Amino acid sequence: MTDSDVYLDSSETRSPEERESDLIEQFRQHLSLAKEQSTYFAQTLKDIDPATITGREDLSTIPVTRKSDLKTIQANTPPFGGLTTEPVGDLARVFASPGPIYEPQSSSGDFWRLKRAMYAAGVRRGSLVYNTFSYHFTPAGFMMDSGARALGCAVFPAGIGQTELQVQTINDLQPDVYVGTPSFLRILLEKAEEMGMKINSFKKALVGGEALLPSARALFKERGIDVLQSYATADLGLIAYETVADEGLIIDEETIVEIVRPGANEAVADGEVGEVVVSLFSKTYPLIRFGTGDLSMFIDGQSSCGRTNRRLKGWMGRADQTAKVKGMFVHPEQIDKVVKRHSEITFSRLVIEHDDGQNDVMTLHCETQQGSDQLKDSVIQALREVTKLRGAVCFVEPKSLARDGKVIDDQRKYD
């Protein structure tokens, strides 16, 4: 078996040093394009000189644009908040996700880059891909569709629902590849059994949109279906993809992925949980340091499949830890602002609890080696100024707080 049978292209097996150098050079070029052609990034990056970005450590000088802010950004400058570089009429399609948040699609063939994930899952030219992602409103169906077409596959646009008709269609057409959520694949297999039929044509599957539980993967394996996962969003397209079961998700070659402290701009240390932040080299939608709102972490080492890019552990929760305290919203960004006023603090976590009278109580736990009364008073004052709420401050030893991605730990019980 040759490399061309295993890898989509040679970029997947290049040295980490070559990849990093290429990505940083692309990033600099992309910054220039975004500043010139996107009104949003012209303002956001006005003080950023692309020439100063020489390594990954320099990325933190650029503010993170978070998905949670897109609704407001787009409402202020419809329809895309000035983030795109083309007029609406020059796009291929426009989609809407809950929020609403609107997403563009350019006329390029594999705009979302799902081809790479499909190839890694064993999909090859000549397959019939049974696509159960929705083609309605959100782009998920078209994302998989364009990836399959780029590989030279035919696609049946099934969507979800009408399970009896779907089982009959699968029986008639005998598609060899399933794409969709793992839960709907299970529904189809169970419906076929109810109907006294079997679905045995599927040999490969690429799933996403929800967690693939070990029990479900084992069930599909028993049915002769090799299932791998993809991690993609409507805004970014492919972020990472599975190549070997349970070895993590390999980052797409056409993105820069960082793990950032929720609410902040700086990356966390390797092995810590944080928000997945992605920079995308799309000329149409040049997202730069885009905060997905998802939590994950990097996995040490390289995959046994031979691909050399870094790996994500997978989805580990949501980074948006906004909490309501005494009728006021408290955001991770506010906690970051408080901490940055005090260089003595190296790490923090806001804990929200109920006291004996079921009143809201918040305490900012701060790692520091210089826990003086003067510093405590200053932090308490900053906490009140920034959040408009009273809170206590507790100093703890460095490295004593969990690195699990939590900036706000809401421990209140309501039962």
XYZ file of C-alpha atoms in Angstrom:
415
model
C 0.000 0.000 0.000
C 1.434 3.393 -1.024
C 1.128 6.705 0.788
C -1.338 7.839 -1.876
C -3.664 5.037 -0.740
C -3.530 6.208 2.887
C -3.068 9.990 2.845
C -4.957 12.573 0.838
C -1.715 14.482 0.158
C 1.854 14.850 1.418
C 0.970 17.762 3.743
C -0.392 15.241 6.255
C 3.023 13.638 6.829
C 5.371 16.654 6.608
C 7.539 17.493 9.595
C 5.918 19.556 12.374
C 8.588 22.221 11.849
C 7.806 22.554 8.127
C 4.066 22.692 8.854
C 4.468 25.385 11.503
C 6.633 27.529 9.247
C 4.138 27.227 6.383
C 1.172 28.005 8.620
C 2.730 31.132 10.124
C 3.625 32.417 6.651
C 0.066 31.788 5.469
C -1.237 33.486 8.588
C 0.763 36.654 7.884
C -0.537 36.776 4.306
C -4.048 36.157 5.565
C -3.848 39.019 8.044
C -2.964 41.381 5.209
C -5.851 40.147 3.069
C -8.346 40.429 5.935
C -7.241 43.972 6.800
C -7.597 45.037 3.169
C -10.851 43.329 2.212
C -12.928 42.806 5.388
C -14.377 45.854 7.103
C -14.621 44.023 10.429
C -10.990 42.924 10.418
C -9.817 46.287 9.065
C -11.005 47.707 12.390
C -10.105 44.750 14.627
C -6.570 44.455 13.213
C -5.852 48.152 12.702
C -2.999 48.123 15.225
C -1.585 44.753 14.133
C 1.388 44.618 11.748
C 1.427 41.189 10.041
C 5.235 41.317 9.904
C 5.368 41.098 13.719
C 3.784 37.619 13.704
C 6.832 35.359 13.555
C 5.649 32.451 15.684
C 2.661 30.964 17.470
C 3.514 32.883 20.631
C 2.709 36.136 18.789
C -0.891 35.139 18.052
C -2.057 36.320 21.472
C -1.497 39.932 20.363
C -4.588 39.509 18.163
C -8.001 39.588 19.868
C -10.211 36.506 19.734
C -13.500 36.949 17.860
C -15.933 34.635 19.628
C -18.887 32.860 18.068
C -21.027 34.016 20.989
C -20.529 37.596 19.747
C -21.490 36.915 16.118
C -25.194 37.564 16.584
C -24.503 41.101 17.802
C -21.728 41.717 15.263
C -23.973 40.635 12.396
C -26.978 42.591 13.676
C -24.877 45.761 13.715
C -23.671 45.241 10.118
C -25.991 42.814 8.285
C -25.765 40.177 7.060
C -22.252 38.975 8.022
C -20.947 41.720 10.296
C -18.358 42.833 7.747
C -16.360 39.619 8.185
C -16.724 38.488 4.562
C -14.807 39.827 1.558
C -17.450 39.327 -1.158
C -20.886 40.862 -1.811
C -23.792 38.582 -0.909
C -24.787 38.227 -4.554
C -21.398 36.707 -5.447
C -21.773 33.868 -2.932
C -23.011 30.385 -3.815
C -25.344 30.039 -0.801
C -26.233 31.664 2.520
C -27.215 29.607 5.580
C -28.682 30.313 8.997
C -27.864 28.616 12.292
C -29.725 29.126 15.587
C -29.212 32.621 16.986
C -29.711 33.464 14.213
C -26.155 33.434 12.879
C -25.682 33.634 9.115
C -22.941 31.749 7.276
C -21.667 32.242 3.716
C -20.590 29.652 1.170
C -18.303 30.631 -1.681
C -18.463 29.030 -5.119
C -15.281 26.975 -4.532
C -15.899 23.244 -4.805
C -14.973 21.979 -1.317
C -15.433 25.216 0.600
C -15.634 23.469 4.004
C -12.716 21.025 3.268
C -14.548 17.849 4.374
C -12.770 15.921 1.610
C -9.788 15.293 3.895
C -11.886 13.804 6.701
C -13.794 11.592 4.263
C -10.606 10.273 2.713
C -9.217 9.464 6.161
C -12.447 7.541 6.887
C -11.810 5.338 3.858
C -14.188 7.002 1.383
C -12.908 6.683 -2.183
C -13.925 7.693 -5.688
C -16.918 5.734 -6.976
C -18.703 5.348 -3.627
C -22.362 6.203 -3.129
C -22.536 8.398 -0.023
C -25.812 8.348 1.901
C -25.963 11.815 3.475
C -28.412 12.224 6.369
C -27.293 15.695 7.445
C -29.842 18.432 6.812
C -29.722 20.509 3.628
C -32.277 22.912 5.080
C -31.256 26.261 6.663
C -27.954 24.985 8.113
C -25.025 23.954 5.871
C -24.282 20.512 7.354
C -25.757 18.607 4.403
C -23.903 20.687 1.828
C -20.665 20.440 3.852
C -20.588 16.658 3.541
C -22.020 16.768 0.035
C -19.227 18.995 -1.294
C -16.535 16.870 0.374
C -17.918 13.685 -1.169
C -18.256 15.277 -4.612
C -14.662 16.551 -4.394
C -13.574 12.925 -3.929
C -15.526 11.816 -6.981
C -18.419 10.175 -5.136
C -22.135 10.226 -5.855
C -24.354 11.514 -3.046
C -27.895 10.639 -2.028
C -29.320 13.680 -0.106
C -31.410 11.812 2.464
C -31.701 14.191 5.408
C -33.538 12.805 8.423
C -37.094 11.569 8.996
C -39.267 9.164 6.955
C -37.289 6.248 8.374
C -39.334 3.509 6.669
C -38.831 5.150 3.274
C -35.147 5.604 4.068
C -34.686 1.926 4.907
C -36.372 0.958 1.639
C -34.172 3.413 -0.293
C -31.005 2.053 1.308
C -32.138 -1.467 0.451
C -32.713 -0.448 -3.175
C -29.596 1.669 -3.771
C -27.095 -0.216 -1.557
C -24.952 2.831 -0.625
C -21.591 1.911 0.881
C -20.939 5.079 2.927
C -23.088 6.696 5.634
C -22.627 10.297 6.798
C -24.709 11.861 9.557
C -25.098 11.621 13.313
C -24.341 8.299 15.024
C -27.769 8.332 16.680
C -29.605 8.458 13.347
C -27.521 5.592 11.960
C -28.627 3.556 14.961
C -32.259 4.571 14.338
C -32.025 3.375 10.746
C -30.525 0.028 11.791
C -33.273 -0.487 14.395
C -36.041 0.529 11.972
C -34.734 -1.974 9.427
C -34.995 -4.737 12.034
C -38.585 -3.703 12.813
C -39.382 -3.969 9.106
C -37.782 -7.394 8.814
C -35.035 -6.016 6.608
C -31.282 -5.611 6.948
C -28.968 -2.707 6.253
C -25.734 -4.383 5.271
C -24.417 -2.203 2.434
C -22.758 0.417 4.654
C -19.042 -0.325 5.053
C -17.736 3.103 6.067
C -19.260 5.988 8.029
C -18.173 9.499 8.904
C -20.225 10.904 11.766
C -20.449 14.232 13.575
C -22.786 16.619 15.313
C -22.800 14.659 18.575
C -20.629 12.353 20.649
C -19.844 8.875 19.333
C -20.122 6.675 22.424
C -17.943 3.544 22.674
C -21.061 1.341 22.876
C -22.388 2.802 19.621
C -19.042 2.362 17.857
C -18.937 -1.268 18.981
C -22.497 -1.847 17.740
C -21.680 -0.427 14.317
C -18.512 -2.525 14.161
C -20.605 -5.651 14.812
C -22.718 -4.654 11.804
C -19.600 -4.394 9.626
C -19.467 -0.581 9.615
C -16.159 1.180 10.332
C -17.113 4.527 11.886
C -14.868 7.555 12.397
C -15.680 11.054 13.639
C -15.266 14.545 12.211
C -15.277 17.866 14.055
C -16.618 20.708 11.933
C -18.709 23.832 12.411
C -20.950 25.842 10.097
C -18.589 28.813 10.311
C -15.229 27.106 9.916
C -15.877 23.847 8.122
C -13.480 21.041 9.066
C -11.422 21.614 12.218
C -10.217 18.085 12.999
C -10.951 14.478 12.097
C -10.458 10.955 13.377
C -8.182 8.517 11.545
C -7.866 5.740 14.117
C -10.628 4.966 16.595
C -10.123 6.541 20.027
C -6.765 8.179 19.205
C -8.079 11.727 19.145
C -8.872 14.083 16.277
C -6.117 15.247 13.931
C -6.181 18.955 13.111
C -6.964 19.913 9.517
C -3.942 20.986 7.460
C -5.543 24.285 6.392
C -6.150 25.744 9.843
C -4.261 26.994 12.880
C -5.843 25.667 16.076
C -5.090 27.034 19.543
C -6.399 26.116 22.984
C -7.102 29.394 24.775
C -8.193 30.249 28.296
C -11.968 30.944 28.091
C -12.639 34.676 28.039
C -8.979 35.501 27.340
C -6.619 35.813 24.351
C -3.700 33.758 25.667
C -3.174 30.057 24.997
C -3.155 27.638 27.919
C -0.237 25.326 28.618
C -0.163 22.005 26.806
C -2.276 19.417 28.603
C -4.742 22.000 29.934
C -8.360 22.269 28.849
C -9.411 25.487 27.127
C -11.456 26.985 24.312
C -10.820 25.833 20.744
C -9.766 28.904 18.748
C -9.299 28.522 14.985
C -7.753 30.661 12.255
C -9.036 29.807 8.794
C -7.365 30.661 5.468
C -10.547 31.319 3.503
C -10.410 34.275 1.103
C -14.205 34.596 1.302
C -14.626 34.278 5.075
C -11.198 35.003 6.599
C -11.905 34.060 10.204
C -8.924 34.943 12.379
C -8.635 33.599 15.935
C -12.274 32.541 15.932
C -13.426 31.239 19.313
C -15.721 28.270 18.760
C -17.036 28.129 22.329
C -16.023 24.450 22.518
C -13.660 23.090 25.162
C -10.891 20.635 24.312
C -7.181 19.979 24.864
C -4.167 18.871 22.862
C -2.998 15.248 23.096
C 0.743 14.608 23.335
C 2.515 12.655 20.618
C 1.487 11.699 17.111
C -1.161 9.367 15.763
C -0.251 5.785 14.922
C -1.673 6.412 11.429
C 1.481 8.337 10.479
C -0.064 11.793 10.187
C 2.106 14.318 11.999
C -0.279 17.152 12.870
C -1.374 17.780 16.444
C -4.440 16.077 17.880
C -7.416 17.250 19.900
C -8.947 15.039 22.561
C -12.420 15.858 21.255
C -15.357 17.859 22.556
C -15.129 18.420 26.315
C -17.929 20.888 26.973
C -18.725 24.543 26.341
C -16.450 27.481 27.103
C -19.328 29.914 27.559
C -19.618 29.766 31.346
C -21.725 32.886 31.773
C -23.596 32.802 35.094
C -26.346 34.954 36.575
C -25.617 36.204 40.089
C -28.199 38.298 41.938
C -29.825 39.133 38.625
C -26.527 40.216 36.966
C -24.655 38.248 34.306
C -21.008 37.430 35.041
C -18.806 36.503 32.061
C -15.384 34.793 31.798
C -14.102 37.912 29.999
C -14.820 39.956 33.125
C -12.813 37.602 35.326
C -9.925 37.815 32.869
C -10.105 41.612 33.078
C -9.946 41.533 36.886
C -6.950 39.185 36.915
C -5.012 41.199 34.333
C -5.091 44.199 36.654
C -2.921 42.242 39.099
C 0.336 40.758 37.827
C 0.780 38.841 41.098
C -2.091 36.511 40.131
C -1.056 33.637 37.857
C -4.356 31.741 37.618
C -7.915 32.077 38.902
C -11.372 30.559 39.159
C -14.631 32.201 40.240
C -16.716 29.878 42.428
C -20.433 30.652 42.818
C -22.337 29.023 45.690
C -25.429 29.427 47.851
C -25.020 30.377 51.496
C -27.233 28.940 54.249
C -30.019 31.321 53.254
C -29.788 30.291 49.579
C -28.276 33.655 48.679
C -25.771 33.880 45.827
C -22.160 34.078 47.004
C -19.174 34.378 44.698
C -15.518 33.901 45.612
C -12.565 34.502 43.301
C -9.873 31.899 43.999
C -6.488 33.283 42.932
C -3.168 31.488 42.622
C -0.388 33.748 43.875
C 2.816 33.709 45.894
C 2.205 37.248 47.179
C -1.169 37.066 48.940
C -1.113 40.293 50.962
C -4.109 42.072 52.488
C -3.420 45.010 50.172
C -3.632 42.748 47.115
C -6.836 41.172 48.423
C -8.478 44.564 48.883
C -7.424 45.596 45.385
C -8.844 42.433 43.807
C -12.128 42.770 45.728
C -12.467 46.340 44.497
C -11.679 45.347 40.885
C -14.176 42.500 41.060
C -16.892 44.912 42.147
C -15.954 47.530 39.531
C -15.950 45.053 36.665
C -18.911 42.822 37.588
C -20.949 45.360 39.609
C -21.256 42.686 42.288
C -19.669 42.084 45.685
C -17.419 39.061 45.962
C -14.836 37.532 48.252
C -11.252 36.705 47.322
C -9.330 33.619 48.401
C -5.598 33.166 47.755
C -4.326 29.642 47.036
C -0.989 28.053 46.204
C 0.290 28.138 42.593
C -0.801 25.140 40.504
C -3.446 24.151 43.055
C -6.515 24.965 40.897
C -7.722 22.439 38.332
C -6.757 23.108 34.684
C -10.097 21.868 33.335
C -11.114 24.919 31.327
C -13.418 26.358 33.981
C -13.164 30.078 34.634
C -16.549 30.235 36.372
C -17.526 27.235 38.504
C -21.234 27.477 39.337
C -21.832 25.088 42.238
C -25.336 26.231 43.153
C -27.961 23.533 43.587
C -31.604 24.085 42.699
C -33.211 20.794 43.732
